[in-house]
Coordinates of C-alpha atoms and ligand atoms in Angstrom, one line a residue:
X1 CA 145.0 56.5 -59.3
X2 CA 147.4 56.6 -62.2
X3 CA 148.4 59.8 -61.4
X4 CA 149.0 58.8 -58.0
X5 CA 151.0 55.4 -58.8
X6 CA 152.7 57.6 -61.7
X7 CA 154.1 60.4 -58.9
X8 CA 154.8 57.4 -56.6
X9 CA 157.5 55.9 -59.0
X10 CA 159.4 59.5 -59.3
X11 CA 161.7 61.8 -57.6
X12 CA 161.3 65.0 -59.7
X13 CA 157.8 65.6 -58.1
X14 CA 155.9 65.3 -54.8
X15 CA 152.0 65.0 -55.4
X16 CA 149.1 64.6 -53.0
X17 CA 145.7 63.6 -54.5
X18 CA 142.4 65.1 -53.1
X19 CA 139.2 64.4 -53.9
X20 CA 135.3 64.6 -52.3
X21 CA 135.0 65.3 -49.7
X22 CA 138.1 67.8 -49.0
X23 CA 137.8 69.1 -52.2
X24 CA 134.3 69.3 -54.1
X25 CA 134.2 71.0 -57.4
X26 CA 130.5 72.0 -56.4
X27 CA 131.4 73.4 -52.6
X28 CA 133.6 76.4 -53.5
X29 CA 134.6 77.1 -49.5
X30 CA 136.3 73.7 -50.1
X31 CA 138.6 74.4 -53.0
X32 CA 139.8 77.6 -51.3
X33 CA 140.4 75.7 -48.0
X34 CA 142.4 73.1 -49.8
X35 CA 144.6 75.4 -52.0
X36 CA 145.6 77.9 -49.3
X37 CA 146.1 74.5 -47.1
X38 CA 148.1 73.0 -49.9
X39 CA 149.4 75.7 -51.5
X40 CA 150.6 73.3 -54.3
X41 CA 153.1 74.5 -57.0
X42 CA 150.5 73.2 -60.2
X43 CA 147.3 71.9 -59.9
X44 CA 146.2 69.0 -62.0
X45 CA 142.1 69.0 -62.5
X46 CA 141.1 65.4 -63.4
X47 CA 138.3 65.8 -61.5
X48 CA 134.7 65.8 -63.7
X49 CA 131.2 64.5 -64.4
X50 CA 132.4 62.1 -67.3
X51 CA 129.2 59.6 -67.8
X52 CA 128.1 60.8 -71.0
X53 CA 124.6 59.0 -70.6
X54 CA 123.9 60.4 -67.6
X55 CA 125.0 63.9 -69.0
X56 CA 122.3 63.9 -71.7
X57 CA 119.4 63.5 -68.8
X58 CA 121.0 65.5 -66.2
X59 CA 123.1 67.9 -68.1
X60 CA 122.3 70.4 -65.2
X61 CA 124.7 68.2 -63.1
X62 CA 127.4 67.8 -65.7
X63 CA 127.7 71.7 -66.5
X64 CA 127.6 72.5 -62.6
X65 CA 130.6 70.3 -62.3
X66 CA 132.7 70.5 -64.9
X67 CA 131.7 74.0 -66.1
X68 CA 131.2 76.4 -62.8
X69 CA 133.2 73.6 -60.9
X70 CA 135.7 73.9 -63.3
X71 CA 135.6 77.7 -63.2
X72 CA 135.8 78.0 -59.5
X73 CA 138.9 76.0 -59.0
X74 CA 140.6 78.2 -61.7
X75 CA 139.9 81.2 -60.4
X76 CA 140.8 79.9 -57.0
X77 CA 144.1 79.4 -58.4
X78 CA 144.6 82.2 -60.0
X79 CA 144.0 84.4 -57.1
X80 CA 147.1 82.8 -55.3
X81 CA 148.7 82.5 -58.4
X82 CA 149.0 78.8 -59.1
X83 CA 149.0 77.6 -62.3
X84 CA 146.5 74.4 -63.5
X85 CA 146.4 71.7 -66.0
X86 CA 143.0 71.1 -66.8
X87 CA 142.0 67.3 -68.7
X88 CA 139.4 67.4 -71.6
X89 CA 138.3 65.2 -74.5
X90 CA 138.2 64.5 -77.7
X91 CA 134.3 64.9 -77.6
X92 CA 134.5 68.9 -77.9
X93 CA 134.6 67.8 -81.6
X94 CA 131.5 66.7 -84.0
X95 CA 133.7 63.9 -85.4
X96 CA 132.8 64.8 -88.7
X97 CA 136.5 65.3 -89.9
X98 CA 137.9 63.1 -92.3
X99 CA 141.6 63.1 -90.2
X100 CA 142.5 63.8 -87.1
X101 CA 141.7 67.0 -84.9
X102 CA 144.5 70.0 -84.4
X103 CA 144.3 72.5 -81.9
X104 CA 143.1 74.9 -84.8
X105 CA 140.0 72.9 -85.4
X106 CA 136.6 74.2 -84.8
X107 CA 135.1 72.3 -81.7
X108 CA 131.3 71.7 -82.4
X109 CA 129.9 68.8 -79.2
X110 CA 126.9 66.6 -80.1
X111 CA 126.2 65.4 -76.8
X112 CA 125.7 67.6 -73.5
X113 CA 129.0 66.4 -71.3
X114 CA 131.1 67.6 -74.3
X115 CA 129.3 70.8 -74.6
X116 CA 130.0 71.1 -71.0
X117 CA 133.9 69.7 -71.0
X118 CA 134.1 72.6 -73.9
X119 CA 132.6 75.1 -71.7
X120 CA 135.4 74.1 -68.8
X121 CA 137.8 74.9 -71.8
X122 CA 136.4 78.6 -71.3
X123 CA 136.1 78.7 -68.1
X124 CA 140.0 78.0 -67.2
X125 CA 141.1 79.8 -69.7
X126 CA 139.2 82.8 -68.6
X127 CA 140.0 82.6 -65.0
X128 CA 143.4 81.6 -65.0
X129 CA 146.0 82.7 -68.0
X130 CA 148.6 80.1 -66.5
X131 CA 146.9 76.8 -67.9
X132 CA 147.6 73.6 -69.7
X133 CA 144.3 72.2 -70.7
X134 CA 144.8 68.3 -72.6
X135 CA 142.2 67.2 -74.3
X136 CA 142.4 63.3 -74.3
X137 CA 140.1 60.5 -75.6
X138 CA 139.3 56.6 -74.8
X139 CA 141.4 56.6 -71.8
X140 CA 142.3 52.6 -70.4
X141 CA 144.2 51.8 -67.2
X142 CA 144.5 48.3 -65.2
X143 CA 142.4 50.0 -62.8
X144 CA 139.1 50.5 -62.2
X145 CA 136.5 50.5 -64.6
X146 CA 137.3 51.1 -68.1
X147 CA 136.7 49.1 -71.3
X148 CA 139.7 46.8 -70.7
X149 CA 138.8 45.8 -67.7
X150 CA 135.3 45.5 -68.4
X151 CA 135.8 43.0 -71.7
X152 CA 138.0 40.9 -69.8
X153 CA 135.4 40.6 -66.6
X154 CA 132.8 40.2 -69.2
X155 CA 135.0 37.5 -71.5
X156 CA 134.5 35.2 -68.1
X157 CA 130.6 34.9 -68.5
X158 CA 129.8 35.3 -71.7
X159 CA 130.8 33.6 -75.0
X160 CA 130.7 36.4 -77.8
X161 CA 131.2 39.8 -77.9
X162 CA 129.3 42.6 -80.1
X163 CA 131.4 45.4 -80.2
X164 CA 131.6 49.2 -82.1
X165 CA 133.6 49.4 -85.2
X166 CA 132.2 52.6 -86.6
X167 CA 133.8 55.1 -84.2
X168 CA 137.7 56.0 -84.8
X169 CA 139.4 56.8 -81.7
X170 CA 143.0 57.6 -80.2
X171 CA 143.4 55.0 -77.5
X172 CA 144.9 57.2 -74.5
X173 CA 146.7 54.5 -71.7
X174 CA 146.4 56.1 -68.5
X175 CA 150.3 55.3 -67.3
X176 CA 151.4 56.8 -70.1
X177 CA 148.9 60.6 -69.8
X178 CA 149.8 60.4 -66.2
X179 CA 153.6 60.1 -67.1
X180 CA 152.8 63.4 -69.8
X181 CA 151.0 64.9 -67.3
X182 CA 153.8 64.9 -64.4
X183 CA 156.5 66.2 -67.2
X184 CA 154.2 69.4 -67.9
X185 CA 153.8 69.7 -63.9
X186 CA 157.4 69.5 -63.4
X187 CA 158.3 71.6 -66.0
X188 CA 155.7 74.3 -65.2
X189 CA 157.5 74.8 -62.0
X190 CA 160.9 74.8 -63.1
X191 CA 160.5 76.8 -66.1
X192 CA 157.2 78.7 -66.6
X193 CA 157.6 80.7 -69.8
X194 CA 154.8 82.3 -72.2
X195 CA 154.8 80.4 -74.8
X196 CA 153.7 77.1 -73.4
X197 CA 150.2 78.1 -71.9
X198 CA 147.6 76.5 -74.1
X199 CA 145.3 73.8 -75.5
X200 CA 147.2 70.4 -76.1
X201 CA 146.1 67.1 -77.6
X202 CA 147.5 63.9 -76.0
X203 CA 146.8 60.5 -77.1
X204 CA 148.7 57.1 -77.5
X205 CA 150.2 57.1 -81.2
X206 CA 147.8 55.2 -83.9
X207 CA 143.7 54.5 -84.1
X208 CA 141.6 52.0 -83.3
X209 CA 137.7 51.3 -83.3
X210 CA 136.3 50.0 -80.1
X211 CA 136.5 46.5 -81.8
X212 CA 140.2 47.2 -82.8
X213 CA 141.0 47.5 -79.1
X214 CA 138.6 44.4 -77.7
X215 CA 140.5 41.8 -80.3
X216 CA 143.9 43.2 -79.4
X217 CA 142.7 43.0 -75.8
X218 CA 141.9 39.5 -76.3
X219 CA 145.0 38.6 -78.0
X220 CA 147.5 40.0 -75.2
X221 CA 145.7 38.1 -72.7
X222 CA 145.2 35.2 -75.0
X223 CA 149.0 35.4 -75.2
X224 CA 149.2 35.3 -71.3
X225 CA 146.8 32.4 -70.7
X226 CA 143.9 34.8 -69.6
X227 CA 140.5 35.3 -71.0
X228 CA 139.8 35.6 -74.9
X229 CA 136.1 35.3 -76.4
X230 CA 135.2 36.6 -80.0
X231 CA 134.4 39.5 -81.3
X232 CA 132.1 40.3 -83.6
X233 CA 131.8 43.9 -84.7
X234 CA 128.9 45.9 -84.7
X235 CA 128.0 49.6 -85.6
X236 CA 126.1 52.2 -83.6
X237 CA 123.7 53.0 -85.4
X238 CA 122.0 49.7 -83.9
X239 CA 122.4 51.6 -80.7
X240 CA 119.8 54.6 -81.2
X241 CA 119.4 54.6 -77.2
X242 CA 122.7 55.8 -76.5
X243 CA 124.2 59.2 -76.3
X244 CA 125.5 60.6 -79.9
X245 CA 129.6 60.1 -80.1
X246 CA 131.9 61.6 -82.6
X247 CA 132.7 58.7 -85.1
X248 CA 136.6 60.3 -85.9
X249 CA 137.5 60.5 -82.4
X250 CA 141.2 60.6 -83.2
X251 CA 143.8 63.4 -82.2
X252 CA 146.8 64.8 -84.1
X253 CA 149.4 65.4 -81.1
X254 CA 152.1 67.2 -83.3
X255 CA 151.7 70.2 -80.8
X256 CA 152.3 68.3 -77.8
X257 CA 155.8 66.7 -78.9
X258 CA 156.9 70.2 -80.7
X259 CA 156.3 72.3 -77.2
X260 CA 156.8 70.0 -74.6
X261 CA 158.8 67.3 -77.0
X262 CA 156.4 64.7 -75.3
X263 CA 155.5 61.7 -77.8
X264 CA 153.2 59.0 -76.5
X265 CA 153.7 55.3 -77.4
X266 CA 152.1 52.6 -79.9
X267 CA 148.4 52.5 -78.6
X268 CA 149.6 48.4 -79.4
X269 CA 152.1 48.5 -76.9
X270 CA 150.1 50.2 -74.0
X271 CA 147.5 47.6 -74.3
X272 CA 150.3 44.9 -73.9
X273 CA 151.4 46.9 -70.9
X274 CA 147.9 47.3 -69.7
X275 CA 147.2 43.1 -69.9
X276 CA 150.4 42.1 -68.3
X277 CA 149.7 44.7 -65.0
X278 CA 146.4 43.5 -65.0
X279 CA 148.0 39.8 -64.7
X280 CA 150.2 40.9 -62.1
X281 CA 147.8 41.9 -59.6
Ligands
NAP1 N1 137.8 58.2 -69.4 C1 138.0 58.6 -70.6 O1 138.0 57.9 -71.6 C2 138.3 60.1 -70.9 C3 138.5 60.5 -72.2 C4 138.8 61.9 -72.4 C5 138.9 62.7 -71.3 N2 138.7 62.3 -70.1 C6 138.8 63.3 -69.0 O2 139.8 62.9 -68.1 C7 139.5 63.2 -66.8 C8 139.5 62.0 -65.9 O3 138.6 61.1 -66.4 P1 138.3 59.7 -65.7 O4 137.8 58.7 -66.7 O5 139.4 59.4 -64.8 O6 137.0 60.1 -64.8 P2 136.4 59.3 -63.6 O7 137.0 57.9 -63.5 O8 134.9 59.4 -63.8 O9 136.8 60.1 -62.4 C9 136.3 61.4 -62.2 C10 136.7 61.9 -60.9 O10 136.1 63.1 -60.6 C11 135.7 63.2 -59.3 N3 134.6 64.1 -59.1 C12 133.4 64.1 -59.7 N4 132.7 65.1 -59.3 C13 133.5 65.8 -58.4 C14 133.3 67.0 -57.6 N5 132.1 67.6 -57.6 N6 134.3 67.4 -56.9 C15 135.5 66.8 -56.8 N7 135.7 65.6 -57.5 C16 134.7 65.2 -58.3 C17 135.3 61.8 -59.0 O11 135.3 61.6 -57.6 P3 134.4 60.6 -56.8 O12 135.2 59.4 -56.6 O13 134.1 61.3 -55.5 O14 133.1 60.4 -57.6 C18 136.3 60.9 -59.7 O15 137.5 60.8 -58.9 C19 138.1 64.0 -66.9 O16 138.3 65.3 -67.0 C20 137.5 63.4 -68.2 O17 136.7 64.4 -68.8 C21 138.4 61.0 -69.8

């Protein structure tokens, strides 16, 4: 959707989305019906099994996606020689680091859909040499359903938040990746060179915990007249049932503005962004 509303405000590129059930990651006649129908300059794969719940109790279904799904469209693509840009996260990583990941750090996944999302890493880098793969984290957007949206539905019923402070993430506003995304597009067509083919980290600049975000959340919209409840912050280890998550979540993007001279803004200022499109829907 960002994507979409992203391409929709420029003139430098044309893009079409497609989705189940034209394209299906799991259908592999599909993918080559819709690439030789397309024939698109770049391919962007957001496409992915991203509940990390669900992963650890069907991790069958996340790897069959986002692993041989992942591989199939890649290969696709490299057969008629289109290049892709693949999205992955932040969760390839253990969180154990005491700063934020590079590119040259050692991914090590403690939960099954980053094992998987690390195995797509493979997988399009084996099949197609021409890739751009972006690991992201904590993505927000006015749309859908994402943690912004969801405090501020939840801020309308209840009178209290308890919220994580123990994770360390970069806060990655959708706009803005979709923005990043359509530059690498437009420059993989104009000027595909060697050196740019790679992993890249993209993220909004700064951290935040999860509890970070929710008070600055609150504070935009407080600002605006909309919805603001407290938040009191709470630490996942009280959370045993959930799925384990990297507690540094954070990503150095020095790579990304040296190649592509791409910088992303103040996580701050995406969340104001975020608030006042949400207001003026
Ligand atoms: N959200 C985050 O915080 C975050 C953080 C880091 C990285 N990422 C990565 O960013 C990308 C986009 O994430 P997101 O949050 O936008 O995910 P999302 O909201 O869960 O959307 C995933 C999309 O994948 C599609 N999909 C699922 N299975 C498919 C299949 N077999 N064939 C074709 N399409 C399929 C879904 O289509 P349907 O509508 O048909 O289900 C949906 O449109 C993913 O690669 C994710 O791993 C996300």
């Amino acid at each position: 959707m960002a994507l979409s509303a992203a391409a929709a405000r420029r003139t430098d590129v044309s893009a079409y989305a497609v989705g189940r059930p034209a394209l299906d990651l799991t259908d592999q006649p599909s993918i080559g019906r819709t690439l030789f129908g397309m024939a698109p300059d770049v391919i962007v794969n957001t496409a992915s099994y991203t509940d990390v719940e669900g992963a650890e109790k069907e991790p069958h279904l996340a790897f069959r996606r986002n692993t041989q799904g992942a591989a199939a469209l890649a290969r696709k693509a490299a057969l008629i020689g289109i290049p892709i840009i693949h999205l992955s996260t932040v969760y390839v990583f253990d969180g154990d680091k005491p700063t934020a990941y590079t590119e040259a750090d050692e991914p090590n996944p403690i939960n099954a859909y980053g094992r998987s999302k690390l195995l797509s890493e493979a997988a399009i880098t084996n099949a197609n040499p021409n890739h751009v793969i972006l690991r992201t984290g904590w993505i927000h957007s006015p749309f859908g359903r994402n943690f912004v949206t969801s405090i501020l539905q939840r801020a309308k019923t209840e009178s209290e938040l308890h919220i994580d402070e123990s994770q360390r993430g970069s806060l990655t506003y959708a706009p803005h990746l979709a923005d990043a995304i359509l530059d690498i597009a437009a420059r993989i067509t104009s000027d595909p060179n060697d050196g740019i083919w790679g992993t890249y980290h993209i993220a909004d600049q700064g951290t935040a915990s999860w509890c970070d975000l929710g008070r600055e959340v609150f504070r935009a919209s407080a600002s605006r007249g909309g919805p603001s409840i407290p938040i009191t912050a709470a630490s996942t280890e009280s959370m045993t049932d959930q799925a384990p998550r990297p507690l540094n979540a954070t990503l150095d993007c020095t790579r990304l503005s040296d190649t592509w001279d791409i910088t992303l803004p103040i996580w701050q200022d995406a969340v104001a962004d975020c608030i006042a499109q949400i207001n003026s829907n």
